[in-house]
Amino acid sequence: MGDDAPWLRSVAELLARSDHGVVDESGRVPWRDIVGRARDLAAELPRTAHGWVVPADCTVRSLVGLLAIGLATPSPRWVLGDPARWGVGRAFHDVAWAAGAHSAPPDEVRGPTYATATSGSTGRPRLLFGRPHALHEAVRLYVEGMPEYGQAEVFAACSSLDFAAAFYVVMVPALLRGRDLLLFRPHQWALAGRHLADRPGICLAPPALATLTAGAAPAGARYDRTTFVPAGGGLTPDRARRISVGLPGCRFLTMLGSTETGLLTVRREVDATGNLGAPLPGKQVWLEDVGPDGVGMLWTRGPDTRFAAVGGELRARPDGAVSAGDLVRPAPDGTGYLLEGRVDDLIKVDGVTVYPASVAAAVQALPGVTDARVSVDRSGPVDRITVLAVGDVTEELVRSACAGLPSPVVPARVLIRASTEAAFNDRGKALL
């Protein structure tokens, strides 16, 4: 397929014949109807200087817009995200907006690109760019590396579609394989329960929201063929048990990945070891700059990686290798990696390197703790650490867990919140 050819041309006929479709609170819209609308729009899609922005809301119009752009000749650039931030002017049939100059990749980038946004560690959204024609190979990589993907008849997401996990793990596989795409909101677990029941499927949602599944399953329904994927991490054994009450029999597939790197590792066990799992089969993953403590930075290359950025540096090399700065050490049992944090998150306390992920893991391992969060205040002459523990635990036990780390940590503050009083962001991270 040439770079200028429509990147969705090869699947248009598959979707036109498919009985599957997009499912949301309004009902089901077959792929064939979406393709029909998209073909009509693609035929009249005008050219723009910087491509198009497709809204990432969980509605059918996002898929109509994406398909229209994916069927247009020549293949344009596109951004999946907020039109108010990345677009300009009036909407094209309410499904796409012309992209602004601030949405374009660096000047040296040629040919069609796609982009989604990430806030990184700064909180300021920036676009990361990949090649749309490589997404077909990315889906093949996932299907061949994870049997759950080859068997899935429905892919479900409870996240905005420009969230990296929702984009790669749910939307793109459903689209390119012509399967059901189920889009639901945090309060709509009954909808998810109906459409996932007794079917092979993938369900992506933040673990903190997925614990709300109690009562979602129809009477007698089983979910032995449903694989739950925790968006944004944070899946503890306690959360897994609570999710299993709402979706009886469901299985779990945890992953490490980012907007920059795509998927890196996968694991099917849920325990308190912090093991991230082994590299995704077929994906090149390796460590560089390994220190005397065994911790190194994860690097990767593959069809689901990004190669350019706007508004910030992307750790990419001419050979296609990319890193998001994840720092890991090999698990003692040789089954995968243990995450120690990101290079941008490292803390120096009295000359000793502290890994926030290790602190959070030690606190999460305490009986009664359902979640933990570590933040760093760098505004003073020394880094000051705040530890938040969610659940039934005392400050004394939290401080004891921090003191028992290989590199002992003394938090400046310890916050305790009951599980019923904690707040979480849309990616499942506990809010301080």
mmCIF file of C-alpha atoms in Angstrom, residues 79-418:
data_model
loop_
_atom_site.group_PDB
_atom_site.id
_atom_site.type_symbol
_atom_site.label_atom_id
_atom_site.label_comp_id
_atom_site.label_asym_id
_atom_site.label_seq_id
_atom_site.Cartn_x
_atom_site.Cartn_y
_atom_site.Cartn_z
ATOM 1 C CA VAL A 79 -5.341 14.033 14.576
ATOM 2 C CA LEU A 80 -7.666 12.169 16.925
ATOM 3 C CA GLY A 81 -8.393 14.634 19.714
ATOM 4 C CA ASP A 82 -10.133 17.803 20.797
ATOM 5 C CA PRO A 83 -11.089 19.992 17.795
ATOM 6 C CA ALA A 84 -11.226 23.060 20.035
ATOM 7 C CA ARG A 85 -7.539 22.641 20.826
ATOM 8 C CA TRP A 86 -6.104 21.236 17.600
ATOM 9 C CA GLY A 87 -8.561 22.351 14.909
ATOM 10 C CA VAL A 88 -9.564 25.607 13.263
ATOM 11 C CA GLY A 89 -12.616 26.919 11.465
ATOM 12 C CA ARG A 90 -15.978 25.270 10.957
ATOM 13 C CA ALA A 91 -16.704 21.551 11.052
ATOM 14 C CA PHE A 92 -16.946 19.426 7.942
ATOM 15 C CA HIS A 93 -20.369 17.759 8.311
ATOM 16 C CA ASP A 94 -19.822 17.771 12.112
ATOM 17 C CA VAL A 95 -17.303 14.913 11.885
ATOM 18 C CA ALA A 96 -13.962 16.637 11.244
ATOM 19 C CA TRP A 97 -12.277 20.027 11.581
ATOM 20 C CA ALA A 98 -9.356 21.386 9.576
ATOM 21 C CA ALA A 99 -6.172 20.984 11.637
ATOM 22 C CA GLY A 100 -4.331 24.132 12.662
ATOM 23 C CA ALA A 101 -0.677 24.814 11.932
ATOM 24 C CA HIS A 102 0.042 24.046 15.596
ATOM 25 C CA SER A 103 -1.185 20.480 14.911
ATOM 26 C CA ALA A 104 1.367 19.759 12.181
ATOM 27 C CA PRO A 105 4.356 17.455 12.682
ATOM 28 C CA PRO A 106 7.893 18.866 12.482
ATOM 29 C CA ASP A 107 8.791 20.344 9.090
ATOM 30 C CA GLU A 108 11.091 17.463 8.151
ATOM 31 C CA VAL A 109 8.254 14.905 8.387
ATOM 32 C CA ARG A 110 6.795 13.996 4.995
ATOM 33 C CA GLY A 111 3.758 11.930 4.042
ATOM 34 C CA PRO A 112 0.572 10.921 5.900
ATOM 35 C CA THR A 113 0.658 10.859 9.684
ATOM 36 C CA TYR A 114 -1.771 10.283 12.524
ATOM 37 C CA ALA A 115 -1.521 11.791 15.994
ATOM 38 C CA THR A 116 -3.047 11.552 19.435
ATOM 39 C CA ALA A 117 -2.218 13.753 22.408
ATOM 40 C CA THR A 118 -0.375 13.014 25.598
ATOM 41 C CA SER A 119 0.217 15.228 28.589
ATOM 42 C CA GLY A 120 3.449 13.455 29.509
ATOM 43 C CA SER A 121 4.754 14.577 32.889
ATOM 44 C CA THR A 122 4.115 18.277 32.256
ATOM 45 C CA GLY A 123 0.322 18.385 32.062
ATOM 46 C CA ARG A 124 0.592 20.317 28.780
ATOM 47 C CA PRO A 125 -0.907 18.298 25.917
ATOM 48 C CA ARG A 126 1.364 17.582 22.968
ATOM 49 C CA LEU A 127 0.834 15.562 19.811
ATOM 50 C CA LEU A 128 2.808 12.414 19.010
ATOM 51 C CA PHE A 129 2.881 11.235 15.397
ATOM 52 C CA GLY A 130 2.889 7.818 13.757
ATOM 53 C CA ARG A 131 2.210 6.376 10.314
ATOM 54 C CA PRO A 132 -1.421 5.306 9.700
ATOM 55 C CA HIS A 133 -0.418 2.594 7.222
ATOM 56 C CA ALA A 134 1.594 0.886 10.003
ATOM 57 C CA LEU A 135 -1.535 0.352 12.124
ATOM 58 C CA HIS A 136 -2.444 -2.781 10.143
ATOM 59 C CA GLU A 137 0.858 -4.368 11.175
ATOM 60 C CA ALA A 138 0.324 -3.216 14.763
ATOM 61 C CA VAL A 139 -2.987 -5.086 14.930
ATOM 62 C CA ARG A 140 -1.363 -8.198 13.448
ATOM 63 C CA LEU A 141 1.295 -7.937 16.147
ATOM 64 C CA TYR A 142 -1.352 -7.857 18.879
ATOM 65 C CA VAL A 143 -3.419 -10.691 17.396
ATOM 66 C CA GLU A 144 -0.381 -12.937 16.972
ATOM 67 C CA GLY A 145 1.081 -12.038 20.374
ATOM 68 C CA MET A 146 -2.117 -12.254 22.441
ATOM 69 C CA PRO A 147 -4.636 -15.040 21.698
ATOM 70 C CA GLU A 148 -7.332 -12.978 23.411
ATOM 71 C CA TYR A 149 -7.187 -10.564 20.489
ATOM 72 C CA GLY A 150 -7.583 -13.199 17.821
ATOM 73 C CA GLN A 151 -10.650 -14.606 19.588
ATOM 74 C CA ALA A 152 -12.363 -11.334 20.528
ATOM 75 C CA GLU A 153 -15.744 -10.538 18.992
ATOM 76 C CA VAL A 154 -16.224 -7.303 20.938
ATOM 77 C CA PHE A 155 -13.802 -4.591 22.029
ATOM 78 C CA ALA A 156 -15.088 -2.276 24.770
ATOM 79 C CA ALA A 157 -13.714 1.029 26.069
ATOM 80 C CA CYS A 158 -14.660 3.267 28.985
ATOM 81 C CA SER A 159 -12.111 5.954 28.040
ATOM 82 C CA SER A 160 -11.716 8.749 25.539
ATOM 83 C CA LEU A 161 -10.600 7.315 22.198
ATOM 84 C CA ASP A 162 -7.455 9.448 22.055
ATOM 85 C CA PHE A 163 -6.172 7.828 25.260
ATOM 86 C CA ALA A 164 -3.297 5.671 23.979
ATOM 87 C CA ALA A 165 -4.646 2.427 25.449
ATOM 88 C CA ALA A 166 -8.170 2.982 24.058
ATOM 89 C CA PHE A 167 -6.732 3.851 20.646
ATOM 90 C CA TYR A 168 -4.363 0.883 20.307
ATOM 91 C CA VAL A 169 -5.984 -1.725 22.524
ATOM 92 C CA VAL A 170 -9.638 -1.261 21.570
ATOM 93 C CA MET A 171 -10.567 1.081 18.716
ATOM 94 C CA VAL A 172 -7.987 0.184 16.073
ATOM 95 C CA PRO A 173 -8.326 -3.633 16.504
ATOM 96 C CA ALA A 174 -12.135 -3.414 16.371
ATOM 97 C CA LEU A 175 -12.002 -1.215 13.275
ATOM 98 C CA LEU A 176 -9.412 -3.177 11.302
ATOM 99 C CA ARG A 177 -10.875 -6.589 12.226
ATOM 100 C CA GLY A 178 -14.523 -5.591 11.739
ATOM 101 C CA ARG A 179 -15.589 -6.526 15.277
ATOM 102 C CA ASP A 180 -18.068 -4.871 17.646
ATOM 103 C CA LEU A 181 -16.799 -1.650 19.212
ATOM 104 C CA LEU A 182 -18.596 -0.983 22.494
ATOM 105 C CA LEU A 183 -18.309 2.589 23.816
ATOM 106 C CA PHE A 184 -19.681 3.220 27.295
ATOM 107 C CA ARG A 185 -19.363 5.759 30.093
ATOM 108 C CA PRO A 186 -18.384 5.145 33.729
ATOM 109 C CA HIS A 187 -22.002 4.937 34.902
ATOM 110 C CA GLN A 188 -23.033 2.550 32.091
ATOM 111 C CA TRP A 189 -21.654 -0.769 33.328
ATOM 112 C CA ALA A 190 -25.081 -2.353 32.830
ATOM 113 C CA LEU A 191 -24.709 -1.601 29.109
ATOM 114 C CA ALA A 192 -21.248 -3.148 29.096
ATOM 115 C CA GLY A 193 -22.481 -6.132 31.076
ATOM 116 C CA ARG A 194 -25.181 -6.917 28.515
ATOM 117 C CA HIS A 195 -22.937 -6.765 25.473
ATOM 118 C CA LEU A 196 -19.926 -8.540 26.990
ATOM 119 C CA ALA A 197 -21.885 -11.398 28.552
ATOM 120 C CA ASP A 198 -20.939 -14.858 27.295
ATOM 121 C CA ARG A 199 -18.849 -13.457 24.416
ATOM 122 C CA PRO A 200 -15.104 -13.411 23.809
ATOM 123 C CA GLY A 201 -14.084 -9.812 24.265
ATOM 124 C CA ILE A 202 -11.630 -7.192 25.473
ATOM 125 C CA CYS A 203 -12.764 -4.556 27.989
ATOM 126 C CA LEU A 204 -10.610 -1.530 28.797
ATOM 127 C CA ALA A 205 -11.362 0.709 31.782
ATOM 128 C CA PRO A 206 -9.553 2.331 34.715
ATOM 129 C CA PRO A 207 -9.566 -0.175 37.611
ATOM 130 C CA ALA A 208 -10.990 2.406 40.011
ATOM 131 C CA LEU A 209 -14.044 2.746 37.733
ATOM 132 C CA ALA A 210 -14.259 -0.947 36.943
ATOM 133 C CA THR A 211 -14.884 -1.732 40.605
ATOM 134 C CA LEU A 212 -18.332 -0.207 40.011
ATOM 135 C CA THR A 213 -19.358 -3.306 38.035
ATOM 136 C CA ALA A 214 -21.315 -4.804 40.947
ATOM 137 C CA GLY A 215 -24.833 -5.458 39.701
ATOM 138 C CA ALA A 216 -23.887 -4.867 36.063
ATOM 139 C CA ALA A 217 -24.155 -8.478 34.934
ATOM 140 C CA PRO A 218 -27.522 -9.842 33.807
ATOM 141 C CA ALA A 219 -28.767 -12.693 35.982
ATOM 142 C CA GLY A 220 -26.792 -15.865 35.254
ATOM 143 C CA ALA A 221 -24.372 -14.193 32.837
ATOM 144 C CA ARG A 222 -20.767 -15.354 32.730
ATOM 145 C CA TYR A 223 -17.646 -13.558 31.541
ATOM 146 C CA ASP A 224 -15.171 -16.422 31.262
ATOM 147 C CA ARG A 225 -14.260 -15.218 27.767
ATOM 148 C CA THR A 226 -14.024 -11.529 28.721
ATOM 149 C CA THR A 227 -10.528 -10.163 29.271
ATOM 150 C CA PHE A 228 -10.354 -7.021 31.368
ATOM 151 C CA VAL A 229 -7.469 -4.643 30.599
ATOM 152 C CA PRO A 230 -6.757 -2.019 33.292
ATOM 153 C CA ALA A 231 -6.335 1.419 31.729
ATOM 154 C CA GLY A 232 -3.570 3.425 33.348
ATOM 155 C CA GLY A 233 -2.464 0.608 35.652
ATOM 156 C CA GLY A 234 -3.452 0.381 39.298
ATOM 157 C CA LEU A 235 -4.948 -3.125 39.219
ATOM 158 C CA THR A 236 -4.490 -4.586 42.706
ATOM 159 C CA PRO A 237 -5.611 -8.051 43.868
ATOM 160 C CA ASP A 238 -8.404 -6.414 45.869
ATOM 161 C CA ARG A 239 -9.644 -4.504 42.825
ATOM 162 C CA ALA A 240 -9.449 -7.651 40.711
ATOM 163 C CA ARG A 241 -11.653 -9.480 43.209
ATOM 164 C CA ARG A 242 -14.212 -6.673 43.207
ATOM 165 C CA ILE A 243 -14.298 -6.554 39.407
ATOM 166 C CA SER A 244 -14.764 -10.334 39.299
ATOM 167 C CA VAL A 245 -17.854 -9.968 41.481
ATOM 168 C CA GLY A 246 -19.400 -7.665 38.888
ATOM 169 C CA LEU A 247 -18.177 -9.668 35.864
ATOM 170 C CA PRO A 248 -18.132 -13.290 37.109
ATOM 171 C CA GLY A 249 -15.365 -15.375 35.575
ATOM 172 C CA CYS A 250 -13.565 -12.530 33.783
ATOM 173 C CA ARG A 251 -9.825 -12.727 33.199
ATOM 174 C CA PHE A 252 -7.176 -10.020 33.337
ATOM 175 C CA LEU A 253 -4.489 -8.835 30.961
ATOM 176 C CA THR A 254 -2.181 -6.140 32.312
ATOM 177 C CA MET A 255 0.101 -4.198 29.996
ATOM 178 C CA LEU A 256 2.874 -1.630 30.085
ATOM 179 C CA GLY A 257 2.825 0.875 27.266
ATOM 180 C CA SER A 258 2.600 4.533 26.367
ATOM 181 C CA THR A 259 1.618 6.814 23.530
ATOM 182 C CA GLU A 260 5.261 6.903 22.444
ATOM 183 C CA THR A 261 6.030 3.194 22.598
ATOM 184 C CA GLY A 262 2.772 1.340 22.013
ATOM 185 C CA LEU A 263 2.542 -1.930 23.968
ATOM 186 C CA LEU A 264 5.690 -3.199 25.649
ATOM 187 C CA THR A 265 4.835 -6.000 28.077
ATOM 188 C CA VAL A 266 1.854 -8.213 28.939
ATOM 189 C CA ARG A 267 0.941 -10.317 31.987
ATOM 190 C CA ARG A 268 -2.093 -12.401 32.949
ATOM 191 C CA GLU A 269 -1.561 -12.845 36.697
ATOM 192 C CA VAL A 270 -2.773 -10.295 39.247
ATOM 193 C CA ASP A 271 -0.736 -10.121 42.456
ATOM 194 C CA ALA A 272 1.104 -7.634 44.620
ATOM 195 C CA THR A 273 4.572 -8.299 43.182
ATOM 196 C CA GLY A 274 4.477 -5.376 40.736
ATOM 197 C CA ASN A 275 5.586 -7.661 37.894
ATOM 198 C CA LEU A 276 4.810 -6.007 34.550
ATOM 199 C CA GLY A 277 5.105 -9.216 32.559
ATOM 200 C CA ALA A 278 7.254 -10.237 29.628
ATOM 201 C CA PRO A 279 7.710 -8.355 26.333
ATOM 202 C CA LEU A 280 4.817 -8.616 23.893
ATOM 203 C CA PRO A 281 5.698 -11.510 21.555
ATOM 204 C CA GLY A 282 7.062 -10.139 18.299
ATOM 205 C CA LYS A 283 7.817 -6.699 19.754
ATOM 206 C CA GLN A 284 11.459 -5.735 20.178
ATOM 207 C CA VAL A 285 11.979 -4.623 23.792
ATOM 208 C CA TRP A 286 15.320 -4.210 25.544
ATOM 209 C CA LEU A 287 17.144 -2.383 28.375
ATOM 210 C CA GLU A 288 19.853 0.232 28.011
ATOM 211 C CA ASP A 289 22.011 2.163 30.483
ATOM 212 C CA VAL A 290 21.639 -0.495 33.167
ATOM 213 C CA GLY A 291 23.039 0.754 36.474
ATOM 214 C CA PRO A 292 24.710 -1.138 39.305
ATOM 215 C CA ASP A 293 21.290 -1.569 40.942
ATOM 216 C CA GLY A 294 20.083 -3.488 37.871
ATOM 217 C CA VAL A 295 17.705 -0.731 36.776
ATOM 218 C CA GLY A 296 17.753 0.296 33.127
ATOM 219 C CA MET A 297 15.653 2.237 30.637
ATOM 220 C CA LEU A 298 13.215 0.340 28.396
ATOM 221 C CA TRP A 299 13.584 0.853 24.654
ATOM 222 C CA THR A 300 11.505 -0.585 21.840
ATOM 223 C CA ARG A 301 10.711 -0.410 18.149
ATOM 224 C CA GLY A 302 7.675 -1.591 16.235
ATOM 225 C CA PRO A 303 4.651 -0.589 14.124
ATOM 226 C CA ASP A 304 2.762 0.908 17.080
ATOM 227 C CA THR A 305 5.485 3.375 18.096
ATOM 228 C CA ARG A 306 5.499 7.120 17.406
ATOM 229 C CA PHE A 307 8.400 8.841 15.718
ATOM 230 C CA ALA A 308 7.841 12.606 16.042
ATOM 231 C CA ALA A 309 6.340 15.105 18.456
ATOM 232 C CA VAL A 310 5.028 18.649 18.692
ATOM 233 C CA GLY A 311 5.604 20.672 21.825
ATOM 234 C CA GLY A 312 8.256 18.453 23.374
ATOM 235 C CA GLU A 313 11.121 16.054 22.827
ATOM 236 C CA LEU A 314 10.376 12.488 21.805
ATOM 237 C CA ARG A 315 13.086 10.016 22.708
ATOM 238 C CA ALA A 316 13.405 8.511 19.246
ATOM 239 C CA ARG A 317 16.476 7.520 17.231
ATOM 240 C CA PRO A 318 17.152 7.231 13.507
ATOM 241 C CA ASP A 319 16.939 3.412 13.752
ATOM 242 C CA GLY A 320 13.320 3.676 14.945
ATOM 243 C CA ALA A 321 14.075 2.958 18.608
ATOM 244 C CA VAL A 322 11.836 4.835 21.047
ATOM 245 C CA SER A 323 11.715 5.171 24.821
ATOM 246 C CA ALA A 324 9.208 6.851 27.128
ATOM 247 C CA GLY A 325 11.802 6.845 29.898
ATOM 248 C CA ASP A 326 10.390 3.844 31.796
ATOM 249 C CA LEU A 327 12.909 2.503 34.300
ATOM 250 C CA VAL A 328 12.684 -1.208 35.129
ATOM 251 C CA ARG A 329 14.654 -4.049 36.627
ATOM 252 C CA PRO A 330 14.330 -7.739 35.674
ATOM 253 C CA ALA A 331 11.994 -9.652 37.999
ATOM 254 C CA PRO A 332 13.900 -12.080 40.271
ATOM 255 C CA ASP A 333 12.005 -15.085 38.865
ATOM 256 C CA GLY A 334 12.896 -14.138 35.279
ATOM 257 C CA THR A 335 9.269 -13.752 34.172
ATOM 258 C CA GLY A 336 9.349 -10.072 33.265
ATOM 259 C CA TYR A 337 10.140 -6.635 34.634
ATOM 260 C CA LEU A 338 9.485 -4.586 37.764
ATOM 261 C CA LEU A 339 8.705 -0.915 37.135
ATOM 262 C CA GLU A 340 10.759 1.547 39.158
ATOM 263 C CA GLY A 341 9.346 4.752 37.650
ATOM 264 C CA ARG A 342 10.333 7.085 34.843
ATOM 265 C CA VAL A 343 13.572 8.900 34.373
ATOM 266 C CA ASP A 344 11.776 12.245 34.782
ATOM 267 C CA ASP A 345 10.330 11.110 38.148
ATOM 268 C CA LEU A 346 13.550 10.147 39.900
ATOM 269 C CA ILE A 347 14.118 11.682 43.301
ATOM 270 C CA LYS A 348 17.427 12.282 45.012
ATOM 271 C CA VAL A 349 17.224 12.258 48.810
ATOM 272 C CA ASP A 350 20.554 12.723 50.586
ATOM 273 C CA GLY A 351 22.280 11.586 47.414
ATOM 274 C CA VAL A 352 20.271 8.358 47.184
ATOM 275 C CA THR A 353 18.022 7.656 44.166
ATOM 276 C CA VAL A 354 14.403 6.994 45.132
ATOM 277 C CA TYR A 355 11.947 5.336 42.733
ATOM 278 C CA PRO A 356 8.370 6.550 43.383
ATOM 279 C CA ALA A 357 6.916 3.340 41.933
ATOM 280 C CA SER A 358 8.742 1.291 44.577
ATOM 281 C CA VAL A 359 7.346 3.482 47.342
ATOM 282 C CA ALA A 360 3.784 3.162 45.982
ATOM 283 C CA ALA A 361 4.163 -0.616 45.614
ATOM 284 C CA ALA A 362 5.381 -0.998 49.199
ATOM 285 C CA VAL A 363 2.379 0.941 50.508
ATOM 286 C CA GLN A 364 -0.077 -0.916 48.252
ATOM 287 C CA ALA A 365 1.192 -4.205 49.685
ATOM 288 C CA LEU A 366 -0.035 -3.263 53.172
ATOM 289 C CA PRO A 367 -3.205 -5.042 54.361
ATOM 290 C CA GLY A 368 -6.238 -2.805 53.908
ATOM 291 C CA VAL A 369 -4.672 -0.544 51.275
ATOM 292 C CA THR A 370 -6.490 -0.434 47.945
ATOM 293 C CA ASP A 371 -4.357 2.215 46.242
ATOM 294 C CA ALA A 372 -1.341 4.445 46.788
ATOM 295 C CA ARG A 373 0.086 7.531 45.153
ATOM 296 C CA VAL A 374 3.443 9.269 45.541
ATOM 297 C CA SER A 375 4.021 12.906 44.622
ATOM 298 C CA VAL A 376 7.140 15.045 44.746
ATOM 299 C CA ASP A 377 7.397 18.735 45.613
ATOM 300 C CA ARG A 378 10.535 20.130 43.964
ATOM 301 C CA SER A 379 9.877 23.783 44.799
ATOM 302 C CA GLY A 380 12.233 23.907 47.786
ATOM 303 C CA PRO A 381 15.939 23.270 48.254
ATOM 304 C CA VAL A 382 15.289 19.522 48.631
ATOM 305 C CA ASP A 383 12.712 17.153 47.143
ATOM 306 C CA ARG A 384 9.791 16.574 49.528
ATOM 307 C CA ILE A 385 7.721 13.405 49.170
ATOM 308 C CA THR A 386 4.000 13.039 49.893
ATOM 309 C CA VAL A 387 2.515 9.545 50.132
ATOM 310 C CA LEU A 388 -1.247 9.003 49.797
ATOM 311 C CA ALA A 389 -2.664 5.682 51.011
ATOM 312 C CA VAL A 390 -6.262 4.788 50.127
ATOM 313 C CA GLY A 391 -7.974 2.295 52.398
ATOM 314 C CA ASP A 392 -7.912 1.207 56.026
ATOM 315 C CA VAL A 393 -4.373 1.754 57.311
ATOM 316 C CA THR A 394 -2.483 3.940 59.765
ATOM 317 C CA GLU A 395 0.168 6.562 59.098
ATOM 318 C CA GLU A 396 2.566 4.571 61.278
ATOM 319 C CA LEU A 397 2.248 1.493 59.042
ATOM 320 C CA VAL A 398 2.745 3.600 55.899
ATOM 321 C CA ARG A 399 5.887 5.185 57.285
ATOM 322 C CA SER A 400 7.146 1.769 58.380
ATOM 323 C CA ALA A 401 6.670 0.398 54.846
ATOM 324 C CA CYS A 402 8.603 3.342 53.406
ATOM 325 C CA ALA A 403 11.386 2.881 55.941
ATOM 326 C CA GLY A 404 11.666 -0.800 55.051
ATOM 327 C CA LEU A 405 12.557 -0.191 51.406
ATOM 328 C CA PRO A 406 16.063 -1.122 50.172
ATOM 329 C CA SER A 407 16.641 2.649 49.981
ATOM 330 C CA PRO A 408 14.618 3.863 52.988
ATOM 331 C CA VAL A 409 12.267 6.790 52.361
ATOM 332 C CA VAL A 410 11.037 9.346 54.908
ATOM 333 C CA PRO A 411 7.899 11.059 53.530
ATOM 334 C CA ALA A 412 7.399 14.718 54.373
ATOM 335 C CA ARG A 413 3.642 14.017 54.498
ATOM 336 C CA VAL A 414 1.465 10.933 54.717
ATOM 337 C CA LEU A 415 -2.201 11.236 53.723
ATOM 338 C CA ILE A 416 -4.788 8.561 54.547
ATOM 339 C CA ARG A 417 -8.146 8.430 52.786
ATOM 340 C CA ALA A 418 -10.935 5.892 53.085
#
